[in-house]
PDB file of C-alpha atoms in Angstrom:
ATOM      1  CA  MET A 250     122.371 215.615 119.056  1.00  0.00           C
ATOM      2  CA  ASN A 251     120.320 213.368 116.804  1.00  0.00           C
ATOM      3  CA  ALA A 252     121.329 209.747 117.268  1.00  0.00           C
ATOM      4  CA  GLY A 253     118.445 208.700 115.061  1.00  0.00           C
ATOM      5  CA  ARG A 254     119.862 210.203 111.887  1.00  0.00           C
ATOM      6  CA  SER A 255     120.170 208.042 108.792  1.00  0.00           C
ATOM      7  CA  VAL A 256     123.392 206.327 107.783  1.00  0.00           C
ATOM      8  CA  GLN A 257     123.850 208.876 104.998  1.00  0.00           C
ATOM      9  CA  ASN A 258     124.016 211.705 107.550  1.00  0.00           C
ATOM     10  CA  ILE A 259     126.344 210.098 110.073  1.00  0.00           C
ATOM     11  CA  SER A 260     129.801 211.634 110.395  1.00  0.00           C
ATOM     12  CA  SER A 261     132.570 210.047 108.332  1.00  0.00           C
ATOM     13  CA  PRO A 262     134.654 208.648 111.254  1.00  0.00           C
ATOM     14  CA  PHE A 263     131.622 206.572 112.202  1.00  0.00           C
ATOM     15  CA  LEU A 264     131.106 205.359 108.630  1.00  0.00           C
ATOM     16  CA  LEU A 265     134.728 204.244 108.405  1.00  0.00           C
ATOM     17  CA  ASN A 266     133.892 201.502 110.885  1.00  0.00           C
ATOM     18  CA  TRP A 267     130.655 200.319 109.268  1.00  0.00           C
ATOM     19  CA  SER A 268     132.215 196.956 108.354  1.00  0.00           C
ATOM     20  CA  GLU A 269     132.780 196.302 112.055  1.00  0.00           C
ATOM     21  CA  TRP A 270     129.120 196.753 113.007  1.00  0.00           C
ATOM     22  CA  LYS A 271     127.746 193.616 114.625  1.00  0.00           C
ATOM     23  CA  HIS A 272     124.177 194.205 113.410  1.00  0.00           C
ATOM     24  CA  PRO A 273     124.364 196.631 110.434  1.00  0.00           C
ATOM     25  CA  LYS A 274     120.670 196.168 109.618  1.00  0.00           C
ATOM     26  CA  TYR A 275     119.950 198.268 112.710  1.00  0.00           C
ATOM     27  CA  ALA A 276     122.200 201.240 111.915  1.00  0.00           C
ATOM     28  CA  ASN A 277     119.056 203.311 111.339  1.00  0.00           C
ATOM     29  CA  PHE A 278     117.120 204.566 114.371  1.00  0.00           C
ATOM     30  CA  SER A 279     113.749 203.490 112.942  1.00  0.00           C
ATOM     31  CA  GLU A 280     114.939 199.876 112.579  1.00  0.00           C
ATOM     32  CA  ARG A 281     116.197 199.840 116.177  1.00  0.00           C
ATOM     33  CA  TYR A 282     112.984 201.398 117.450  1.00  0.00           C
ATOM     34  CA  ALA A 283     110.911 198.842 115.520  1.00  0.00           C
ATOM     35  CA  SER A 284     112.891 196.030 117.176  1.00  0.00           C
ATOM     36  CA  LEU A 285     111.663 197.353 120.538  1.00  0.00           C
ATOM     37  CA  LYS A 286     107.958 197.095 119.656  1.00  0.00           C
ATOM     38  CA  ASP A 287     107.536 194.185 122.098  1.00  0.00           C
ATOM     39  CA  TRP A 288     109.544 195.821 124.907  1.00  0.00           C
ATOM     40  CA  PRO A 289     107.654 194.815 128.084  1.00  0.00           C
ATOM     41  CA  LYS A 290     105.545 197.700 129.399  1.00  0.00           C
ATOM     42  CA  PHE A 291     106.022 196.623 133.014  1.00  0.00           C
ATOM     43  CA  LEU A 292     109.783 197.209 132.928  1.00  0.00           C
ATOM     44  CA  LYS A 293     110.935 200.252 134.843  1.00  0.00           C
ATOM     45  CA  GLY A 294     114.166 200.909 132.931  1.00  0.00           C
ATOM     46  CA  PRO A 295     114.805 203.296 130.031  1.00  0.00           C
ATOM     47  CA  ASN A 296     112.043 203.880 127.507  1.00  0.00           C
ATOM     48  CA  LYS A 297     112.116 202.440 123.984  1.00  0.00           C
ATOM     49  CA  LYS A 298     113.053 205.703 122.307  1.00  0.00           C
ATOM     50  CA  ASP A 299     116.068 206.261 124.581  1.00  0.00           C
ATOM     51  CA  LEU A 300     117.247 202.678 124.103  1.00  0.00           C
ATOM     52  CA  ALA A 301     117.016 202.972 120.310  1.00  0.00           C
ATOM     53  CA  ARG A 302     118.802 206.339 120.329  1.00  0.00           C
ATOM     54  CA  ALA A 303     121.576 204.818 122.435  1.00  0.00           C
ATOM     55  CA  GLY A 304     122.076 202.173 119.721  1.00  0.00           C
ATOM     56  CA  PHE A 305     120.237 199.251 121.263  1.00  0.00           C
ATOM     57  CA  ILE A 306     117.971 196.641 119.701  1.00  0.00           C
ATOM     58  CA  TYR A 307     115.682 194.316 121.638  1.00  0.00           C
ATOM     59  CA  THR A 308     116.675 190.643 121.922  1.00  0.00           C
ATOM     60  CA  GLU A 309     113.167 189.632 123.082  1.00  0.00           C
ATOM     61  CA  ILE A 310     114.678 187.994 126.169  1.00  0.00           C
ATOM     62  CA  GLY A 311     113.510 189.746 129.342  1.00  0.00           C
ATOM     63  CA  ASP A 312     114.955 193.265 129.337  1.00  0.00           C
ATOM     64  CA  ARG A 313     118.122 192.360 127.392  1.00  0.00           C
ATOM     65  CA  VAL A 314     119.180 194.727 124.625  1.00  0.00           C
ATOM     66  CA  THR A 315     122.177 194.599 122.276  1.00  0.00           C
ATOM     67  CA  CYS A 316     124.113 197.398 120.588  1.00  0.00           C
ATOM     68  CA  PHE A 317     123.876 197.218 116.805  1.00  0.00           C
ATOM     69  CA  SER A 318     127.434 198.544 116.515  1.00  0.00           C
ATOM     70  CA  CYS A 319     129.631 196.863 119.143  1.00  0.00           C
ATOM     71  CA  GLY A 320     127.399 193.932 120.096  1.00  0.00           C
ATOM     72  CA  LEU A 321     127.333 194.797 123.813  1.00  0.00           C
ATOM     73  CA  SER A 322     124.323 193.249 125.567  1.00  0.00           C
ATOM     74  CA  LEU A 323     122.881 194.742 128.748  1.00  0.00           C
ATOM     75  CA  LYS A 324     120.067 193.557 131.010  1.00  0.00           C
ATOM     76  CA  ASP A 325     118.641 194.042 134.506  1.00  0.00           C
ATOM     77  CA  TRP A 326     117.837 197.709 133.949  1.00  0.00           C
ATOM     78  CA  GLU A 327     117.041 199.816 137.005  1.00  0.00           C
ATOM     79  CA  PRO A 328     114.311 202.513 137.061  1.00  0.00           C
ATOM     80  CA  PHE A 329     116.675 205.473 136.677  1.00  0.00           C
ATOM     81  CA  ASP A 330     119.344 203.918 134.439  1.00  0.00           C
ATOM     82  CA  ASP A 331     120.453 206.122 131.561  1.00  0.00           C
ATOM     83  CA  SER A 332     120.853 204.028 128.407  1.00  0.00           C
ATOM     84  CA  TYR A 333     123.538 206.359 126.996  1.00  0.00           C
ATOM     85  CA  LYS A 334     125.616 206.310 130.181  1.00  0.00           C
ATOM     86  CA  GLU A 335     125.324 202.555 130.615  1.00  0.00           C
ATOM     87  CA  HIS A 336     126.276 201.915 126.995  1.00  0.00           C
ATOM     88  CA  PHE A 337     129.367 204.112 127.259  1.00  0.00           C
ATOM     89  CA  ARG A 338     130.236 202.782 130.719  1.00  0.00           C
ATOM     90  CA  TRP A 339     130.326 199.150 129.578  1.00  0.00           C
ATOM     91  CA  SER A 340     131.683 199.675 126.055  1.00  0.00           C
ATOM     92  CA  LYS A 341     134.024 202.660 125.968  1.00  0.00           C
ATOM     93  CA  ASN A 342     135.452 201.489 122.624  1.00  0.00           C
ATOM     94  CA  CYS A 343     132.100 201.380 120.831  1.00  0.00           C
ATOM     95  CA  VAL A 344     132.264 203.834 117.937  1.00  0.00           C
ATOM     96  CA  TYR A 345     128.531 204.543 118.149  1.00  0.00           C
ATOM     97  CA  ALA A 346     128.544 205.015 121.952  1.00  0.00           C
ATOM     98  CA  ASN A 347     131.407 207.471 121.566  1.00  0.00           C
ATOM     99  CA  MET A 348     129.554 209.342 118.845  1.00  0.00           C
ATOM    100  CA  VAL A 349     126.352 209.750 120.868  1.00  0.00           C
ATOM    101  CA  SER A 350     128.207 210.603 124.094  1.00  0.00           C
ATOM    102  CA  ASP A 351     129.189 213.958 122.558  1.00  0.00           C
ATOM    103  CA  GLY A 352     132.636 213.706 124.141  1.00  0.00           C
ATOM    104  CA  LYS A 353     131.316 213.210 127.676  1.00  0.00           C
ATOM    105  CA  ASP A 354     133.271 210.721 129.753  1.00  0.00           C
ATOM    106  CA  TYR A 355     130.539 209.153 131.822  1.00  0.00           C
TER     107      TYR A 355
END
Protein backbone atom coordinates (compact mmCIF):
# COMPACT_ATOMS: atom_id res chain seq x y z
CA MET A 1 0.00 0.00 0.00
CA ASN A 2 1.25 3.47 -0.84
CA ALA A 3 -1.12 6.10 0.51
CA GLY A 4 1.35 8.78 -0.48
CA ARG A 5 0.97 8.27 -4.21
CA SER A 6 0.18 11.24 -6.42
CA VAL A 7 -3.33 12.09 -7.57
CA GLN A 8 -2.47 10.82 -11.05
CA ASN A 9 -1.80 7.33 -9.67
CA ILE A 10 -4.82 7.00 -7.40
CA SER A 11 -7.43 4.44 -8.43
CA SER A 12 -10.36 5.73 -10.48
CA PRO A 13 -13.12 5.14 -7.85
CA PHE A 14 -11.24 7.53 -5.59
CA LEU A 15 -10.86 10.13 -8.34
CA LEU A 16 -14.59 10.03 -9.06
CA ASN A 17 -15.14 11.70 -5.70
CA TRP A 18 -12.46 14.39 -6.02
CA SER A 19 -15.09 17.15 -6.15
CA GLU A 20 -16.25 16.10 -2.68
CA TRP A 21 -12.82 16.50 -1.08
CA LYS A 22 -12.94 19.02 1.75
CA HIS A 23 -9.32 20.13 1.31
CA PRO A 24 -8.24 19.13 -2.24
CA LYS A 25 -4.94 21.02 -1.95
CA TYR A 26 -3.80 18.23 0.38
CA ALA A 27 -4.63 15.26 -1.85
CA ASN A 28 -0.89 14.69 -2.29
CA PHE A 29 1.05 13.05 0.55
CA SER A 30 3.87 15.61 0.40
CA GLU A 31 1.43 18.49 0.94
CA ARG A 32 -0.12 16.72 3.95
CA TYR A 33 3.29 15.91 5.38
CA ALA A 34 4.41 19.53 4.94
CA SER A 35 1.34 20.68 6.89
CA LEU A 36 2.62 18.62 9.83
CA LYS A 37 6.01 20.37 10.00
CA ASP A 38 5.01 22.07 13.28
CA TRP A 39 3.51 18.92 14.84
CA PRO A 40 4.52 19.16 18.53
CA LYS A 41 7.42 16.83 19.31
CA PHE A 42 6.19 16.20 22.85
CA LEU A 43 2.98 14.53 21.67
CA LYS A 44 2.89 10.79 22.17
CA GLY A 45 0.39 9.93 19.42
CA PRO A 46 1.03 8.79 15.85
CA ASN A 47 4.05 10.15 14.01
CA LYS A 48 3.80 12.74 11.24
CA LYS A 49 4.38 10.27 8.42
CA ASP A 50 1.59 7.95 9.60
CA LEU A 51 -0.83 10.85 10.03
CA ALA A 52 -0.10 12.15 6.52
CA ARG A 53 -0.44 8.66 5.02
CA ALA A 54 -3.79 8.27 6.77
CA GLY A 55 -4.98 11.45 5.02
CA PHE A 56 -4.59 13.97 7.82
CA ILE A 57 -3.35 17.55 7.78
CA TYR A 58 -2.35 19.54 10.85
CA THR A 59 -4.71 22.29 12.06
CA GLU A 60 -2.01 23.83 14.29
CA ILE A 61 -4.35 23.56 17.28
CA GLY A 62 -2.94 21.19 19.90
CA ASP A 63 -2.91 17.68 18.41
CA ARG A 64 -5.95 18.21 16.16
CA VAL A 65 -5.72 16.91 12.61
CA THR A 66 -8.27 16.98 9.78
CA CYS A 67 -8.78 14.59 6.86
CA PHE A 68 -8.24 16.30 3.52
CA SER A 69 -10.96 14.13 1.96
CA CYS A 70 -13.89 13.86 4.38
CA GLY A 71 -13.08 16.73 6.74
CA LEU A 72 -13.08 14.56 9.88
CA SER A 73 -11.10 16.18 12.71
CA LEU A 74 -9.54 14.11 15.48
CA LYS A 75 -7.66 15.15 18.62
CA ASP A 76 -6.53 13.83 22.00
CA TRP A 77 -4.32 11.13 20.50
CA GLU A 78 -3.10 8.38 22.81
CA PRO A 79 0.44 6.89 22.65
CA PHE A 80 -0.55 3.73 20.78
CA ASP A 81 -3.36 5.09 18.58
CA ASP A 82 -3.22 3.95 14.97
CA SER A 83 -4.06 6.86 12.66
CA TYR A 84 -5.48 4.54 9.97
CA LYS A 85 -7.74 2.68 12.40
CA GLU A 86 -8.96 5.85 14.08
CA HIS A 87 -9.70 7.51 10.75
CA PHE A 88 -11.71 4.52 9.53
CA ARG A 89 -13.39 4.05 12.92
CA TRP A 90 -14.75 7.60 13.03
CA SER A 91 -15.42 8.09 9.31
CA LYS A 92 -16.41 4.79 7.70
CA ASN A 93 -17.81 6.65 4.67
CA CYS A 94 -14.59 8.51 3.87
CA VAL A 95 -13.49 7.46 0.39
CA TYR A 96 -9.82 7.96 1.26
CA ALA A 97 -10.05 6.07 4.58
CA ASN A 98 -11.69 3.18 2.75
CA MET A 99 -8.98 3.21 0.10
CA VAL A 100 -6.10 3.10 2.59
CA SER A 101 -7.81 0.51 4.82
CA ASP A 102 -7.26 -2.10 2.10
CA GLY A 103 -10.68 -3.60 2.79
CA LYS A 104 -10.04 -4.13 6.51
CA ASP A 105 -13.01 -3.41 8.74
CA TYR A 106 -11.33 -1.98 11.80
